[in-house]
PDB file of C-alpha atoms in Angstrom:
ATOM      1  CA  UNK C 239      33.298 -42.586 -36.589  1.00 51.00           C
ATOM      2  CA  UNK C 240      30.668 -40.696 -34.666  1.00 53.00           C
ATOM      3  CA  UNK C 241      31.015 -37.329 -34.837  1.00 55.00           C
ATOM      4  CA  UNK C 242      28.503 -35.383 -32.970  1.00 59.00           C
ATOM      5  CA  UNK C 243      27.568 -31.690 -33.715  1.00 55.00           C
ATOM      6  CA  UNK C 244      26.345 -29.103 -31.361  1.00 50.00           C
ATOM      7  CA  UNK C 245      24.105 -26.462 -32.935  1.00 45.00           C
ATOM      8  CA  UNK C 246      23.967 -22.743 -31.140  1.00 43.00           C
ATOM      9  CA  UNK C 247      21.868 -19.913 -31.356  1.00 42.00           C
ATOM     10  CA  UNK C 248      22.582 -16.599 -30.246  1.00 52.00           C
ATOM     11  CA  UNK C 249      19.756 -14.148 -30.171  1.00 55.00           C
ATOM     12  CA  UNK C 250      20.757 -10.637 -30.135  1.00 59.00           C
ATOM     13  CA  UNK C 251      18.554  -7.758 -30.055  1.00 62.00           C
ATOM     14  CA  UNK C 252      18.932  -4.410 -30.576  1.00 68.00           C
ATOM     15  CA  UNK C 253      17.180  -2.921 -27.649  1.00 80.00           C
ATOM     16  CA  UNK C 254      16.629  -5.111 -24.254  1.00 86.00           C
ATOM     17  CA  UNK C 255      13.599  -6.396 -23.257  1.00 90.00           C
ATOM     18  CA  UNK C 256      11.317  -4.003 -20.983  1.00 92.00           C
ATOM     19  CA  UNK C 257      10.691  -5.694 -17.556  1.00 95.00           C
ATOM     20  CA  UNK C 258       6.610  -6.757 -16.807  1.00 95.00           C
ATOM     21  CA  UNK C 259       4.784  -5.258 -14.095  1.00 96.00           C
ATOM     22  CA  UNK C 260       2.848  -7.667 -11.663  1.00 95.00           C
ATOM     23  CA  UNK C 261       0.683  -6.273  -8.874  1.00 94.00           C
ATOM     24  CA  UNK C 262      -2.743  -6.157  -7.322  1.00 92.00           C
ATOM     25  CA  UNK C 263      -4.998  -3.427  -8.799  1.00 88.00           C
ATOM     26  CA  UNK C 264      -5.588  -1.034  -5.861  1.00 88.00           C
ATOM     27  CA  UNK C 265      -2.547  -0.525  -3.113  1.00 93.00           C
ATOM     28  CA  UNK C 266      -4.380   0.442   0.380  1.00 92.00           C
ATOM     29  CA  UNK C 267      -2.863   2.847   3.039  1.00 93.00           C
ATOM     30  CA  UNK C 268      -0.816   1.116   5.488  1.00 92.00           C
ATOM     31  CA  UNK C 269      -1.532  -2.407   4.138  1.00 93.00           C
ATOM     32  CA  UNK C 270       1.425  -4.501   2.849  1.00 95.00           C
ATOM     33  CA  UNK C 271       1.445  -4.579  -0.928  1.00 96.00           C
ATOM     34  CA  UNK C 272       3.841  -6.387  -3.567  1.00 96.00           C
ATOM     35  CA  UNK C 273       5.251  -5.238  -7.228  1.00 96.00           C
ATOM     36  CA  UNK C 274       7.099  -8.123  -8.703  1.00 97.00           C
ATOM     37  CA  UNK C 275       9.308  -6.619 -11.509  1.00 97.00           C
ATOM     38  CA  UNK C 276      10.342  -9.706 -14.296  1.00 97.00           C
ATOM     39  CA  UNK C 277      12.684  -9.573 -17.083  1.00 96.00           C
ATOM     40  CA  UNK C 278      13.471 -12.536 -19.603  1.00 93.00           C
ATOM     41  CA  UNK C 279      17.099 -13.280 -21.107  1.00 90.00           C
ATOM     42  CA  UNK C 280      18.825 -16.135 -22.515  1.00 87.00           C
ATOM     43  CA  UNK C 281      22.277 -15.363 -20.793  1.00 84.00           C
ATOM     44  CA  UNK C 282      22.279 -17.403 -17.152  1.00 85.00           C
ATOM     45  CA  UNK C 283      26.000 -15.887 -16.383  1.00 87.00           C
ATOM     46  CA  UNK C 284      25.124 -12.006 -17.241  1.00 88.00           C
ATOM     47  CA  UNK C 285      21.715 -11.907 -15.127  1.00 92.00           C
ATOM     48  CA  UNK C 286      20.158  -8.411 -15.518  1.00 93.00           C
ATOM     49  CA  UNK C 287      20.609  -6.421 -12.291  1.00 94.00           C
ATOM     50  CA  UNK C 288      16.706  -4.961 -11.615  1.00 95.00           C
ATOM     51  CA  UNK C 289      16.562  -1.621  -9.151  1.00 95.00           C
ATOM     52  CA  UNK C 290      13.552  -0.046  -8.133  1.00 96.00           C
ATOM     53  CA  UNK C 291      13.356   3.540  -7.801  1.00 95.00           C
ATOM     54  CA  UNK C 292      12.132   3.613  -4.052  1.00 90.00           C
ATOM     55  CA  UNK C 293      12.619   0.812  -1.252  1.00 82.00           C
ATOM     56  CA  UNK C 294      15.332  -0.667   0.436  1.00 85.00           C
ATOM     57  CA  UNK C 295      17.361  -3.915   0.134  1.00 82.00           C
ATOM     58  CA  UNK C 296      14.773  -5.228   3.550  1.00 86.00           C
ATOM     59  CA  UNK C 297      11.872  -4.804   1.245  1.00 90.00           C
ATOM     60  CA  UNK C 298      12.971  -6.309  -2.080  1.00 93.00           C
ATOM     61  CA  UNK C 299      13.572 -10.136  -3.343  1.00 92.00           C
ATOM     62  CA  UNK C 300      15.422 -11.689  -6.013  1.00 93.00           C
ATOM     63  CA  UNK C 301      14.487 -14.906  -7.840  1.00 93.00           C
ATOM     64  CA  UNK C 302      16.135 -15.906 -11.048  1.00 92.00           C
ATOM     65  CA  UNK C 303      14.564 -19.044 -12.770  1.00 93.00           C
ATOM     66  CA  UNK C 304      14.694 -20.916 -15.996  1.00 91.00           C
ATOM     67  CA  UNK C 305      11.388 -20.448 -17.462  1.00 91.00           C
ATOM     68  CA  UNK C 306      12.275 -22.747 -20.782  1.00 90.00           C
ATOM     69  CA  UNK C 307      15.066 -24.126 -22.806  1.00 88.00           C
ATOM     70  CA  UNK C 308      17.606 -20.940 -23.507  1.00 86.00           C
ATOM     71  CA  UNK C 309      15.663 -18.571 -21.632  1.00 91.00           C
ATOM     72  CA  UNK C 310      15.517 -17.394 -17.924  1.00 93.00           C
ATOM     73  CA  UNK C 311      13.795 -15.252 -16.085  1.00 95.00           C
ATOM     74  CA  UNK C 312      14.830 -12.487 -13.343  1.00 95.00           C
ATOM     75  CA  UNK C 313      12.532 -11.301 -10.659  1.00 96.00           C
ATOM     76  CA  UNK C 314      12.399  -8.601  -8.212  1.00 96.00           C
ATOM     77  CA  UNK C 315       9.578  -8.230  -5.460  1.00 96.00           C
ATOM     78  CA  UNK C 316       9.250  -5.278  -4.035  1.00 96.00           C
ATOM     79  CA  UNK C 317       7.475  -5.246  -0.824  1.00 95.00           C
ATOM     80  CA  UNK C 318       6.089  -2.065   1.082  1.00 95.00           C
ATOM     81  CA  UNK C 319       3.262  -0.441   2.861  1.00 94.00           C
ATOM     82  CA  UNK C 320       2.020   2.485   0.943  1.00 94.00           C
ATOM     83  CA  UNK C 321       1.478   6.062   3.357  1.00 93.00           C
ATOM     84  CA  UNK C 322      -1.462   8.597   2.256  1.00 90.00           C
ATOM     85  CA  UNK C 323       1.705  10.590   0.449  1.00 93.00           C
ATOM     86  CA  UNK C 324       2.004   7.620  -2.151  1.00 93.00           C
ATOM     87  CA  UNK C 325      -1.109   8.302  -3.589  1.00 93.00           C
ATOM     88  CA  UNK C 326      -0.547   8.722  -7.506  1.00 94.00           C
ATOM     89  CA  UNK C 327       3.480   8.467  -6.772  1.00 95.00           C
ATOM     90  CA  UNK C 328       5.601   6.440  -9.578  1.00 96.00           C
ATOM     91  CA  UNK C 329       7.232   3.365  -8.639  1.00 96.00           C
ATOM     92  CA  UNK C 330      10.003   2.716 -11.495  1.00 97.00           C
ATOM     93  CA  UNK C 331      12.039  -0.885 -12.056  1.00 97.00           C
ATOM     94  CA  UNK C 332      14.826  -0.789 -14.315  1.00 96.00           C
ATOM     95  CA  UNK C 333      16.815  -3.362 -15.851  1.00 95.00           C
ATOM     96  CA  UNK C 334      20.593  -3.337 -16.306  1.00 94.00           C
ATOM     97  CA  UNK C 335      21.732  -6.037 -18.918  1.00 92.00           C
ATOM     98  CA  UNK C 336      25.230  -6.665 -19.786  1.00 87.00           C
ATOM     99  CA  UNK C 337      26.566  -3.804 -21.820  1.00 85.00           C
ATOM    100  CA  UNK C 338      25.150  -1.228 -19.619  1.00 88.00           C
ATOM    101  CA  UNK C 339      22.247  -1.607 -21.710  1.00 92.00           C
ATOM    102  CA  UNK C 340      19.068  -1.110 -19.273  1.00 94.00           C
ATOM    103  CA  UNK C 341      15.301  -0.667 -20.131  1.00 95.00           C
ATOM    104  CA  UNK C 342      12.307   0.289 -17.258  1.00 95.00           C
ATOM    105  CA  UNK C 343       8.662   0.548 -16.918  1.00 96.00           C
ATOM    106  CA  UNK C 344       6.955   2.301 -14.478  1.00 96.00           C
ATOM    107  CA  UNK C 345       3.735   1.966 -12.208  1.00 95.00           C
ATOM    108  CA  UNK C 346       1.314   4.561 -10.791  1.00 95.00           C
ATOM    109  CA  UNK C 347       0.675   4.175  -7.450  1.00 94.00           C
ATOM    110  CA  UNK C 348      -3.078   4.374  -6.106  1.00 93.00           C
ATOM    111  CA  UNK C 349      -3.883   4.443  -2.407  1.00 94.00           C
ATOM    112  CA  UNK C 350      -7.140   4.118  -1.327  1.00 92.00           C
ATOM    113  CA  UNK C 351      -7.117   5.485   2.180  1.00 87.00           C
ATOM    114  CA  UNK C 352      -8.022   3.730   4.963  1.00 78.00           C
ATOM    115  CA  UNK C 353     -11.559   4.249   6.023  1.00 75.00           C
ATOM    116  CA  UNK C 354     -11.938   6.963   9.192  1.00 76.00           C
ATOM    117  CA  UNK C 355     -14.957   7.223  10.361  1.00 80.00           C
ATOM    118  CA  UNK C 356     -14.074  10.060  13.625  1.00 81.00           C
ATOM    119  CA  UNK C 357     -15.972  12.998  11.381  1.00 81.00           C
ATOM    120  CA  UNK C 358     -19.018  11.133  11.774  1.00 85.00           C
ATOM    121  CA  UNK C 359     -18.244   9.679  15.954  1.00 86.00           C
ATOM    122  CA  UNK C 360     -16.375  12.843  17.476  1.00 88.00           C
ATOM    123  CA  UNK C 361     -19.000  15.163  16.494  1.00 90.00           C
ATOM    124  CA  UNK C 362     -21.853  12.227  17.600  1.00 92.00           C
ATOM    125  CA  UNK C 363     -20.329  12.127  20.850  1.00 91.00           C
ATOM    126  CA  UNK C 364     -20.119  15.697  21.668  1.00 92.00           C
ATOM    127  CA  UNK C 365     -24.041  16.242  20.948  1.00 93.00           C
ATOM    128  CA  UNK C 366     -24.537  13.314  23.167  1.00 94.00           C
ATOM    129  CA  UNK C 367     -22.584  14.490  25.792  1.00 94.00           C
ATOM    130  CA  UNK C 368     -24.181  17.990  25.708  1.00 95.00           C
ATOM    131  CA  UNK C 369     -27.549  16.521  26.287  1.00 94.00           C
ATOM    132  CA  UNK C 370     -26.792  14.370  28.837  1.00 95.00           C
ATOM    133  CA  UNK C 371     -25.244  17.541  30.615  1.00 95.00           C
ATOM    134  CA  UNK C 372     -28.155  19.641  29.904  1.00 94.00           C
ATOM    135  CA  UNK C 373     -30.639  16.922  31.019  1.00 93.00           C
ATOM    136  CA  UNK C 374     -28.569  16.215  33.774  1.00 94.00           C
ATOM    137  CA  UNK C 375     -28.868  20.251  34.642  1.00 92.00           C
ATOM    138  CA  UNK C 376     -33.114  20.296  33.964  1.00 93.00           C
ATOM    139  CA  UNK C 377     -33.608  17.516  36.439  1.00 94.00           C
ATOM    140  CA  UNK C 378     -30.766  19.197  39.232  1.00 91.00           C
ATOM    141  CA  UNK C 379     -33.400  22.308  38.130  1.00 92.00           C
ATOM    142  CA  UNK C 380     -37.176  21.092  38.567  1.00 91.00           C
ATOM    143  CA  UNK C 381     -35.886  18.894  41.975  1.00 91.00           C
ATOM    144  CA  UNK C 382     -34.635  22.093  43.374  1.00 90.00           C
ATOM    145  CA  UNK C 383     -37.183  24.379  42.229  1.00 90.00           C
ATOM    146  CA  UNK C 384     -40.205  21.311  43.387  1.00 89.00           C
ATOM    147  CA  UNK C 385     -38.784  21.625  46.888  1.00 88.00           C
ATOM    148  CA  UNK C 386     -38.589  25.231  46.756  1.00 87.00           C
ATOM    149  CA  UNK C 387     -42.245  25.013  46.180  1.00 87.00           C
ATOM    150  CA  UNK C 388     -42.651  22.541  48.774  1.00 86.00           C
ATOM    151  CA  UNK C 389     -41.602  24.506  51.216  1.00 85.00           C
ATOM    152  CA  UNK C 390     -43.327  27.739  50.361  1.00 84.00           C
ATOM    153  CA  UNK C 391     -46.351  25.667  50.489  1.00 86.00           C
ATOM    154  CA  UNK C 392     -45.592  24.405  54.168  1.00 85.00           C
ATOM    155  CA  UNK C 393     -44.774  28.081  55.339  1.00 83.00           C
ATOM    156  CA  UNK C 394     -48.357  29.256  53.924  1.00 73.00           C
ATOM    157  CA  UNK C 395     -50.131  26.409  55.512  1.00 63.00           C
ATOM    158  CA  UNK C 396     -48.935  26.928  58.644  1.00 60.00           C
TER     159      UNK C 396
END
């Protein structure tokens, strides 16, 4: 008689797994920019719910994988495009396994600001524009003042 035997492991721990933070070094103003928030677990019907602490349901995807034998792997990408006001904001993911047990880790945001360069043109431009004005003015100035000369000239030599 055959009798086959099936051999399970539960692993249990005490506190849940903190999810892993993924995402490019530097976020820059108004350019798109991704977090992707990943948990593992060995329970594919309980998949931990992930929630990010700013963002809305348009901006964020799910993926939920099996990364090895037992043990899956939930992901969350968060997608925005970081304002001036984000600079050295927190962006928080937390994890709620089953149980109500939930565990989080947090990210800093940088912005580097896009680069402006009207201090340097506006004031360029105005300077410009003044001389042309004022050179504009001198030559009005010595055309008028040439023929009033001219004419004094004719009126002498008469």
């Amino acid at each position: 008689m055959d009798t086959k035997r099936m051999i399970f492991c539960l692993l249990v721990a005490a506190d849940p797994p903190n999810p892993t933070l993924s995402h490019p070094k530097t976020a820059i103003q108004d350019r798109p920019y991704t977090i992707t928030c990943s948990v593992r677990h060995t329970c594919p019907s309980h998949v931990p719910k992930l929630t990010w602490s700013r963002g809305t349901a348009d901006e964020v995807t799910e993926v939920h994988k099996e990364i090895s034998l037992g043990y899956w792997e939930a992901q969350s990408i968060l997608a925005i495009i970081p304002e001036e006001k984000d600079d050295h904001s927190d962006v928080t993911c937390t994890a709620e396994f089953n149980g109500q047990k939930t565990s989080s880790a947090t990210l800093r945001l940088y912005v580097k600001r896009t680069e402006n360069y009207n201090h340097i043109i506006i004031p360029t431009v105005a300077v410009i524009g003044t001389a042309v004005i004022f050179a504009v003015f001198c030559i009005f100035m010595v055309k008028r003042y040439k023929k009033r000369i001219a004419e004094l000239q004719n009126q002498e030599g008469r």
